[in-house]
Short mmCIF file of C-alpha atoms and ligand atoms in Angstrom, two decimals:
data_model
loop_
_atom_site.label_atom_id
_atom_site.label_comp_id
_atom_site.label_asym_id
_atom_site.label_seq_id
_atom_site.Cartn_x
_atom_site.Cartn_y
_atom_site.Cartn_z
CA MET A 1 100.42 112.72 128.76
CA VAL A 2 103.59 110.94 127.51
CA LEU A 3 101.60 107.77 127.04
CA LEU A 4 98.90 109.62 125.07
CA ALA A 5 101.62 111.25 122.89
CA SER A 6 103.29 107.88 122.10
CA MET A 7 99.86 106.33 121.31
CA MET A 8 99.15 109.24 118.95
CA LEU A 9 102.49 108.70 117.29
CA MET A 10 101.74 105.06 116.80
CA MET A 11 98.33 105.84 115.31
CA ALA A 12 99.89 108.38 113.07
CA GLN A 13 102.24 105.66 111.82
CA GLY A 14 99.32 103.46 111.06
CA THR A 15 100.09 100.81 113.68
CA SER A 16 98.12 100.04 116.88
CA PRO A 17 99.44 99.08 120.37
CA GLU A 18 97.97 95.57 119.86
CA VAL A 19 100.15 94.88 116.74
CA VAL A 20 103.31 96.46 118.17
CA ALA A 21 103.29 94.58 121.42
CA GLY A 22 105.14 91.40 121.49
CA LEU A 23 106.51 91.01 117.91
CA GLY A 24 110.06 91.47 119.06
CA THR A 25 112.97 91.03 116.68
CA THR A 26 113.40 88.25 114.06
CA GLN A 27 116.46 87.87 111.85
CA ILE A 28 116.54 85.76 108.70
CA THR A 29 120.17 85.07 107.96
CA HIS A 30 122.18 83.97 104.89
CA VAL A 31 119.25 84.62 102.70
CA ARG A 32 118.87 85.84 99.06
CA VAL A 33 116.86 89.05 98.95
CA ILE A 34 114.54 89.95 96.00
CA ASP A 35 113.42 93.38 97.13
CA GLY A 36 110.60 93.95 94.56
CA THR A 37 112.24 97.01 92.86
CA GLY A 38 113.67 94.91 90.04
CA ARG A 39 117.25 95.40 91.29
CA ALA A 40 119.60 92.38 91.17
CA PRO A 41 119.07 90.20 94.28
CA ILE A 42 121.32 90.63 97.34
CA GLU A 43 123.03 87.27 98.26
CA ASN A 44 123.84 86.10 101.80
CA ALA A 45 122.01 88.84 103.59
CA THR A 46 120.46 89.15 106.97
CA VAL A 47 116.94 90.65 107.08
CA THR A 48 115.89 92.10 110.42
CA LEU A 49 112.26 92.46 111.30
CA ARG A 50 111.43 94.50 114.36
CA ASP A 51 108.02 95.71 115.66
CA GLY A 52 106.23 94.92 112.47
CA LYS A 53 108.79 96.71 110.25
CA ILE A 54 111.79 95.94 108.25
CA ALA A 55 114.52 97.25 110.52
CA GLY A 56 117.58 96.25 108.43
CA ILE A 57 118.97 94.40 105.42
CA GLY A 58 122.66 93.83 105.53
CA PRO A 59 125.53 91.35 105.13
CA SER A 60 125.15 88.28 107.23
CA GLY A 61 127.36 88.02 110.28
CA LYS A 62 127.69 91.74 110.73
CA THR A 63 124.23 92.65 111.83
CA ALA A 64 123.40 90.13 114.56
CA VAL A 65 121.02 91.50 117.16
CA LYS A 66 121.22 90.09 120.74
CA GLY A 67 118.10 88.26 121.78
CA ALA A 68 116.63 88.17 118.29
CA LYS A 69 114.79 84.96 117.02
CA VAL A 70 117.10 83.67 114.28
CA ILE A 71 115.86 81.83 111.12
CA ASP A 72 118.50 80.20 108.88
CA GLY A 73 117.78 81.32 105.35
CA MET A 74 120.78 79.51 103.75
CA GLY A 75 119.66 78.42 100.25
CA LYS A 76 116.39 80.30 100.57
CA THR A 77 115.03 83.50 99.08
CA VAL A 78 112.83 86.31 100.53
CA MET A 79 110.53 88.44 98.47
CA PRO A 80 107.90 90.94 99.31
CA GLY A 81 104.32 89.78 100.04
CA ILE A 82 102.30 89.51 96.85
CA ILE A 83 99.68 92.24 96.27
CA ASN A 84 96.71 91.16 94.22
CA ALA A 85 95.01 94.26 92.70
CA HIS A 86 92.06 92.38 91.24
CA GLY A 87 90.36 89.76 93.45
CA HIS A 88 86.93 89.14 94.96
CA LEU A 89 85.67 87.94 98.29
CA ALA A 90 83.03 85.40 99.44
CA LEU A 91 81.31 84.92 96.10
CA VAL A 92 81.84 81.15 95.67
CA ASN A 93 80.24 78.55 97.80
CA GLY A 94 81.72 75.16 97.02
CA THR A 95 81.39 74.74 93.25
CA LYS A 96 79.00 77.59 92.59
CA ASN A 97 78.57 81.31 92.91
CA ASP A 98 76.11 82.16 95.68
CA ALA A 99 74.93 85.68 96.52
CA ASP A 100 74.19 84.68 100.08
CA TYR A 101 77.71 83.59 100.79
CA TYR A 102 79.04 87.11 101.37
CA THR A 103 79.31 87.02 105.16
CA ARG A 104 81.88 88.28 107.67
CA GLU A 105 83.03 84.63 108.37
CA HIS A 106 83.51 83.80 104.66
CA VAL A 107 85.23 87.12 103.86
CA LEU A 108 87.69 86.41 106.74
CA ASP A 109 88.23 82.80 105.62
CA GLU A 110 89.29 84.00 102.14
CA LEU A 111 91.51 86.86 103.48
CA ARG A 112 93.31 84.31 105.65
CA GLN A 113 93.72 81.91 102.71
CA TYR A 114 95.33 84.65 100.69
CA GLU A 115 97.61 85.42 103.52
CA ARG A 116 98.70 81.78 103.94
CA TYR A 117 99.57 81.68 100.25
CA GLY A 118 101.78 84.79 100.64
CA VAL A 119 99.24 87.34 99.24
CA THR A 120 99.50 89.93 102.00
CA THR A 121 97.36 92.57 100.36
CA MET A 122 94.40 92.32 98.05
CA LEU A 123 91.90 94.65 96.38
CA SER A 124 88.39 93.26 96.39
CA LEU A 125 87.29 94.85 93.04
CA GLY A 126 83.54 95.12 93.48
CA LEU A 127 80.56 93.01 94.56
CA ASN A 128 81.30 93.75 98.18
CA ARG A 129 78.74 94.18 101.01
CA ASP A 130 79.11 97.02 103.46
CA LEU A 131 80.34 94.64 106.12
CA VAL A 132 83.74 94.68 104.41
CA TYR A 133 84.39 98.15 105.76
CA GLN A 134 84.16 96.92 109.39
CA ILE A 135 86.75 94.27 108.54
CA ARG A 136 89.04 96.85 106.82
CA ALA A 137 88.72 99.12 109.92
CA GLU A 138 89.57 96.34 112.32
CA GLN A 139 92.56 95.31 110.17
CA ARG A 140 93.84 98.88 109.99
CA ALA A 141 93.45 99.11 113.82
CA GLY A 142 95.67 96.09 114.12
CA LYS A 143 92.94 93.89 115.53
CA LEU A 144 92.32 91.39 112.81
CA ASP A 145 94.58 89.18 110.66
CA GLY A 146 94.22 88.11 106.97
CA ALA A 147 95.46 89.82 103.84
CA SER A 148 95.05 93.50 104.17
CA VAL A 149 91.87 94.29 102.28
CA PHE A 150 91.30 97.24 99.95
CA VAL A 151 87.86 97.57 98.48
CA ALA A 152 85.99 98.80 95.36
CA ASP A 153 82.72 99.08 97.24
CA ARG A 154 79.78 97.39 95.39
CA GLY A 155 80.79 98.40 91.85
CA ILE A 156 78.76 99.97 89.02
CA GLY A 157 77.21 97.62 86.45
CA VAL A 158 74.59 97.85 83.83
CA PRO A 159 70.82 97.22 84.25
CA ASP A 160 70.30 93.57 83.00
CA GLY A 161 73.92 93.51 82.00
CA MET A 162 77.40 93.05 83.51
CA PRO A 163 78.56 91.55 85.79
CA PRO A 164 77.09 88.13 85.09
CA ILE A 165 77.66 86.98 88.68
CA PRO A 166 74.82 86.30 91.09
CA HIS A 167 74.47 89.18 93.62
CA GLU A 168 71.95 90.86 95.96
CA GLY A 169 70.79 94.51 95.72
CA ASP A 170 73.37 95.59 98.30
CA GLN A 171 76.27 94.26 96.23
CA LEU A 172 76.01 96.20 92.99
CA TYR A 173 74.70 99.47 91.51
CA GLN A 174 73.07 99.40 88.14
CA PRO A 175 72.41 103.04 87.26
CA LYS A 176 70.28 103.88 84.26
CA THR A 177 71.52 107.49 83.86
CA PRO A 178 74.68 109.52 84.45
CA GLU A 179 72.84 111.39 87.31
CA GLU A 180 72.02 108.08 89.00
CA ALA A 181 75.62 106.93 88.47
CA ARG A 182 77.00 110.08 90.17
CA LYS A 183 74.73 109.57 93.15
CA ASP A 184 75.96 105.89 93.47
CA VAL A 185 79.58 106.98 93.27
CA ASP A 186 79.00 109.58 95.99
CA GLU A 187 77.46 106.92 98.25
CA ALA A 188 80.50 104.62 97.80
CA ALA A 189 82.81 107.55 98.41
CA GLY A 190 80.84 108.29 101.54
CA ARG A 191 81.77 104.85 102.85
CA HIS A 192 85.42 105.63 102.05
CA THR A 193 85.86 103.16 99.25
CA ASP A 194 89.44 102.79 98.01
CA PHE A 195 88.34 102.52 94.36
CA VAL A 196 85.30 102.80 92.20
CA LYS A 197 84.76 99.85 89.80
CA ILE A 198 82.78 99.79 86.52
CA TRP A 199 81.97 96.92 84.16
CA VAL A 200 82.16 98.15 80.59
CA ASP A 201 81.58 95.26 78.28
CA ASP A 202 78.79 93.30 76.53
CA LEU A 203 80.09 89.80 77.13
CA TYR A 204 80.48 88.73 73.46
CA GLY A 205 77.46 90.79 72.47
CA THR A 206 75.10 88.98 74.85
CA LYS A 207 74.51 91.79 77.36
CA PRO A 208 73.61 95.43 77.11
CA LYS A 209 76.72 97.65 77.19
CA MET A 210 77.33 100.50 79.56
CA SER A 211 76.71 103.78 77.83
CA PRO A 212 79.81 105.97 77.45
CA SER A 213 77.95 108.81 79.18
CA VAL A 214 77.48 106.62 82.29
CA ALA A 215 81.08 105.44 82.33
CA GLN A 216 82.35 108.98 81.90
CA ALA A 217 80.03 110.19 84.70
CA VAL A 218 81.32 107.49 87.05
CA ILE A 219 84.98 108.30 86.35
CA GLU A 220 84.49 112.06 86.63
CA GLU A 221 82.46 111.79 89.92
CA ALA A 222 84.97 109.38 91.45
CA HIS A 223 87.77 111.83 90.80
CA LYS A 224 85.72 114.70 92.15
CA ASP A 225 85.43 112.56 95.30
CA GLY A 226 89.13 111.82 95.34
CA VAL A 227 88.73 108.14 94.48
CA PRO A 228 90.50 106.36 91.58
CA ALA A 229 88.53 104.32 89.13
CA ALA A 230 89.07 100.83 87.68
CA ALA A 231 87.23 99.20 84.80
CA HIS A 232 86.46 95.70 83.66
CA VAL A 233 87.20 95.84 79.92
CA PHE A 234 87.51 93.50 76.92
CA ALA A 235 87.54 95.59 73.76
CA LEU A 236 90.23 97.94 72.45
CA SER A 237 87.65 100.59 71.61
CA ASP A 238 86.22 100.58 75.12
CA ALA A 239 89.76 100.78 76.53
CA LYS A 240 90.52 103.82 74.43
CA GLY A 241 87.24 105.57 75.55
CA LEU A 242 87.90 104.83 79.23
CA VAL A 243 91.53 106.05 79.10
CA GLY A 244 90.10 109.19 77.39
CA PHE A 245 87.72 109.61 80.36
CA GLY A 246 90.63 109.31 82.83
CA VAL A 247 90.22 105.81 84.15
CA ASN A 248 93.11 104.85 86.49
CA VAL A 249 93.21 101.12 86.00
CA LEU A 250 92.27 98.71 83.15
CA ALA A 251 91.45 95.69 85.31
CA HIS A 252 91.63 93.10 82.54
CA SER A 253 93.51 92.57 79.26
CA VAL A 254 92.35 94.02 75.96
CA ARG A 255 91.40 90.82 74.10
CA ASP A 256 89.37 91.56 71.01
CA SER A 257 92.39 92.77 69.02
CA ALA A 258 96.04 93.80 69.32
CA VAL A 259 96.67 96.94 71.39
CA ASP A 260 97.96 99.76 69.31
CA ALA A 261 100.28 102.72 69.73
CA GLU A 262 97.28 105.12 70.24
CA LEU A 263 96.12 103.23 73.32
CA LEU A 264 99.63 102.53 74.76
CA ASN A 265 100.81 106.10 74.30
CA ALA A 266 97.66 107.38 76.00
CA MET A 267 98.13 104.98 78.88
CA LYS A 268 101.79 105.95 79.29
CA THR A 269 101.06 109.67 79.18
CA LYS A 270 98.28 109.35 81.71
CA GLY A 271 99.96 106.78 83.95
CA VAL A 272 97.12 104.21 83.56
CA PHE A 273 97.76 100.75 85.09
CA TYR A 274 97.11 97.59 83.04
CA LEU A 275 96.19 94.34 84.85
CA PRO A 276 96.52 91.32 82.39
CA THR A 277 94.68 88.76 84.53
CA LEU A 278 95.79 85.99 82.11
CA THR A 279 94.36 83.44 84.55
CA VAL A 280 90.88 84.61 83.71
CA ASP A 281 90.90 83.48 80.08
CA GLU A 282 93.07 80.33 80.82
CA SER A 283 90.77 79.21 83.62
CA PHE A 284 87.94 78.51 81.18
CA PHE A 285 89.76 75.58 79.56
CA THR A 286 92.96 74.61 81.49
CA TYR A 287 91.34 72.26 84.03
CA ALA A 288 89.89 70.11 81.32
CA GLU A 289 93.38 69.40 80.11
CA HIS A 290 94.56 68.06 83.61
CA PRO A 291 97.88 69.91 83.82
CA GLY A 292 100.44 68.40 86.18
CA TRP A 293 99.97 71.21 88.86
CA MET A 294 96.38 70.01 89.47
CA GLN A 295 98.00 67.09 91.38
CA SER A 296 99.96 69.40 93.68
CA GLU A 297 98.94 69.86 97.28
CA PHE A 298 99.60 73.54 96.74
CA PHE A 299 96.60 73.57 94.37
CA LYS A 300 94.52 70.93 96.18
CA ASN A 301 94.69 72.69 99.52
CA ALA A 302 93.37 75.98 98.03
CA LEU A 303 89.95 74.60 97.09
CA THR A 304 87.12 72.59 98.61
CA PRO A 305 87.03 68.85 97.93
CA GLU A 306 83.79 69.30 96.00
CA ALA A 307 85.40 71.90 93.72
CA TYR A 308 88.39 69.65 93.26
CA THR A 309 86.26 66.64 92.31
CA MET A 310 84.23 68.74 89.85
CA LEU A 311 87.29 70.31 88.09
CA THR A 312 89.05 66.90 87.74
CA SER A 313 85.93 65.03 86.47
CA ALA A 314 85.49 63.56 83.03
CA GLU A 315 82.09 65.26 82.88
CA TYR A 316 83.63 68.70 83.32
CA ALA A 317 86.34 67.90 80.69
CA ASP A 318 83.61 66.85 78.30
CA LYS A 319 81.55 70.02 78.91
CA VAL A 320 84.55 72.21 78.19
CA LYS A 321 85.23 70.28 74.95
CA LYS A 322 81.68 70.68 73.77
CA ASP A 323 81.37 74.33 74.80
CA SER A 324 81.29 76.53 71.74
CA LEU A 325 83.02 79.30 73.63
CA THR A 326 86.10 77.27 74.44
CA ALA A 327 87.80 78.18 71.20
CA GLN A 328 86.97 81.84 71.85
CA HIS A 329 88.60 81.69 75.32
CA ARG A 330 91.77 80.13 73.80
CA LYS A 331 91.85 82.94 71.27
CA ASP A 332 91.28 85.57 74.01
CA PHE A 333 94.11 84.02 76.11
CA GLU A 334 96.63 84.30 73.22
CA GLN A 335 95.60 87.86 72.52
CA ALA A 336 95.92 88.76 76.23
CA ARG A 337 99.46 87.25 76.36
CA LYS A 338 100.62 89.24 73.29
CA ASN A 339 99.01 92.46 74.50
CA MET A 340 100.51 92.11 78.00
CA LYS A 341 104.03 91.91 76.42
CA ALA A 342 103.29 94.74 74.00
CA ALA A 343 102.06 96.99 76.83
CA TYR A 344 105.07 96.14 79.04
CA ASP A 345 107.56 96.76 76.21
CA ALA A 346 105.90 100.12 75.45
CA GLY A 347 106.49 101.24 79.04
CA VAL A 348 102.90 100.95 80.26
CA LYS A 349 102.65 100.32 84.04
CA VAL A 350 101.71 96.56 83.95
CA GLY A 351 100.39 95.59 87.45
CA PHE A 352 99.12 92.33 88.69
CA GLY A 353 95.69 90.81 89.21
CA THR A 354 94.00 87.48 88.93
CA ASP A 355 90.18 87.98 89.37
CA SER A 356 90.56 85.19 91.94
CA GLY A 357 87.51 84.50 94.04
CA ALA A 358 85.04 85.54 91.23
CA SER A 359 84.35 81.96 90.20
CA VAL A 360 85.21 78.43 91.23
CA TYR A 361 87.76 78.41 88.35
CA ARG A 362 89.88 81.14 89.95
CA VAL A 363 91.21 79.89 93.22
CA PRO A 364 92.41 82.52 95.84
CA GLY A 365 96.04 82.09 96.75
CA PHE A 366 96.84 79.55 94.13
CA ALA A 367 95.82 81.82 91.20
CA GLU A 368 98.39 84.45 92.17
CA HIS A 369 101.26 82.09 91.88
CA HIS A 370 99.90 80.68 88.65
CA GLU A 371 99.49 84.19 87.19
CA LEU A 372 103.20 84.90 88.00
CA ALA A 373 104.08 81.80 86.06
CA MET A 374 101.83 82.78 83.14
CA LEU A 375 103.33 86.27 83.02
CA VAL A 376 106.73 84.65 82.63
CA GLU A 377 105.51 82.23 79.91
CA ALA A 378 104.05 85.27 78.12
CA GLY A 379 107.44 86.98 78.01
CA LEU A 380 108.26 88.81 81.26
CA THR A 381 111.42 87.85 83.23
CA PRO A 382 110.69 86.39 86.73
CA MET A 383 112.05 89.60 88.19
CA GLN A 384 109.67 91.77 86.08
CA ALA A 385 106.64 89.55 87.07
CA ILE A 386 107.51 89.75 90.71
CA ARG A 387 107.95 93.55 90.51
CA ALA A 388 104.50 93.79 88.91
CA ALA A 389 102.98 91.94 91.84
CA THR A 390 104.81 93.92 94.47
CA GLU A 391 106.27 97.42 93.88
CA THR A 392 104.08 98.34 90.94
CA ASN A 393 100.85 97.13 92.72
CA ALA A 394 101.75 99.11 95.87
CA SER A 395 101.98 102.09 93.66
CA LEU A 396 98.61 101.29 92.08
CA LEU A 397 97.11 101.13 95.60
CA GLY A 398 98.84 104.30 96.76
CA ILE A 399 100.66 102.37 99.53
CA SER A 400 104.25 102.58 98.28
CA LYS A 401 105.49 104.24 101.49
CA LYS A 402 104.08 101.43 103.55
CA THR A 403 104.68 98.17 101.64
CA GLY A 404 105.47 96.55 98.24
CA THR A 405 109.28 96.37 98.53
CA LEU A 406 111.68 95.02 101.12
CA THR A 407 112.97 98.37 102.24
CA VAL A 408 114.09 99.46 105.71
CA GLY A 409 111.20 101.23 107.46
CA LYS A 410 108.37 99.61 105.41
CA ASP A 411 106.07 96.93 106.83
CA ALA A 412 107.56 93.50 107.24
CA ASP A 413 105.36 91.94 104.49
CA LEU A 414 107.42 89.03 103.08
CA ILE A 415 107.58 85.47 101.88
CA LEU A 416 110.44 83.09 102.65
CA LEU A 417 110.89 80.60 99.78
CA GLY A 418 112.65 77.27 99.67
CA GLY A 419 113.87 78.00 96.15
CA ASN A 420 114.97 80.84 93.88
CA PRO A 421 112.07 82.19 91.71
CA LEU A 422 114.55 83.79 89.35
CA ASP A 423 115.70 80.23 88.29
CA ASP A 424 112.11 79.01 88.06
CA ILE A 425 109.13 81.25 88.74
CA ARG A 426 107.16 78.20 90.16
CA ASN A 427 109.59 78.44 93.05
CA THR A 428 107.33 81.11 94.49
CA GLU A 429 105.05 78.19 95.53
CA LYS A 430 107.85 76.76 97.78
CA ILE A 431 106.61 78.94 100.70
CA VAL A 432 108.48 78.20 103.95
CA GLY A 433 107.11 81.19 105.87
CA VAL A 434 104.93 84.35 105.50
CA TRP A 435 105.22 87.44 107.58
CA HIS A 436 102.54 90.12 107.44
CA GLU A 437 103.15 93.46 109.20
CA GLY A 438 105.78 91.48 111.05
CA ARG A 439 103.42 88.78 112.29
CA GLU A 440 104.47 85.27 111.28
CA VAL A 441 101.52 83.75 109.57
CA ALA A 442 100.44 80.30 110.87
CA ASN A 443 100.18 77.25 108.59
CA PRO A 444 101.66 78.83 105.42
CA ALA A 445 100.82 77.09 102.23
CA GLY A 446 103.83 75.44 100.64
CA ARG A 447 104.69 72.91 97.99
ZN1 LIG B 1 86.60 90.80 88.73
#
């Protein structure tokens, strides 16, 4: 009876006996703590991890626990594990998108890669197969490692339209009418999806657009089912329409024009999150310019040798140079940067996403650190960028009580860095260790 009661208590707390057993106590001493809330860092602290949770953050020397494993954090920094609110899983095989690649093995490979790069939670924003729910269930039962996965089911696209990514019939809905769309949303909700995703865009006028009546039906039905809705968006007018329908997350930047007070005020009033995904627009041309970071092991280790060879080749650079869309992507990138800053300054909740895993150009794990750097280049302080990727995104996913900040009682999801990202945001790449729900992740990526 007592055992049963304690097991029920553990289940109520969201942990399982498997995870709790054997983690013990770890203390990181003399470390700088960036807690994810935006507060000034705490210097020379000891962070205590016990049974998967953060058990204490206090002055070093005063909080030693007998028998704890001690890690010297002198000159190092801890920050919360990164939360990516816009990624995809198992869509890219080598250098190409491949609809048949979405298997349990490949999904797990990518979740583990995210985790080794310090991305401890990710939202797979559509194009999932149902097998992802089994993985999510095993993770939540404490039986499986990898970044904690949240899902937006298959996602709702447009017949003969978006998204332009190869997929099988069990990876996407393409309803023709609002009635069909409502049925699709109900099916996804029946599988306990975390989000509903819609693609509302015509890809520079080359694809049929989702009709506003379908978009509205999806968002309304999702809310009826108690599920938030996120939208792929490009144009200001679409963004305004979606916010009017009650969408919860704009999953990309507005890029066709400057955001205006009408949109920003509506987003602020309704608490809509904005994910800039600057890496999306930049990824169409940056590799052709051979930036210095392409030589880093941190980048190379994140992709397959074929993909690396392709992205560094003269043929690829030539293709980008000749592509008539390249100028458009540069323009979109500049607009996205300006709009991100305008949204942030207006008080809109700017979250963090990368669209990593959607194509070979957006590399899971690497892309998240690159996006942090691009947010800083576009005008956020390093602290603001880190907060977007941690506390703000935990709130977006509805998991603020569990993770997102280094706070006593929350999950021990954290990255130990060999440098201070407040001095140079690229120091988030100097990963020394990653802990996820208190478990030390093997073979962390690091520069
Ligand atoms: Zn996406």
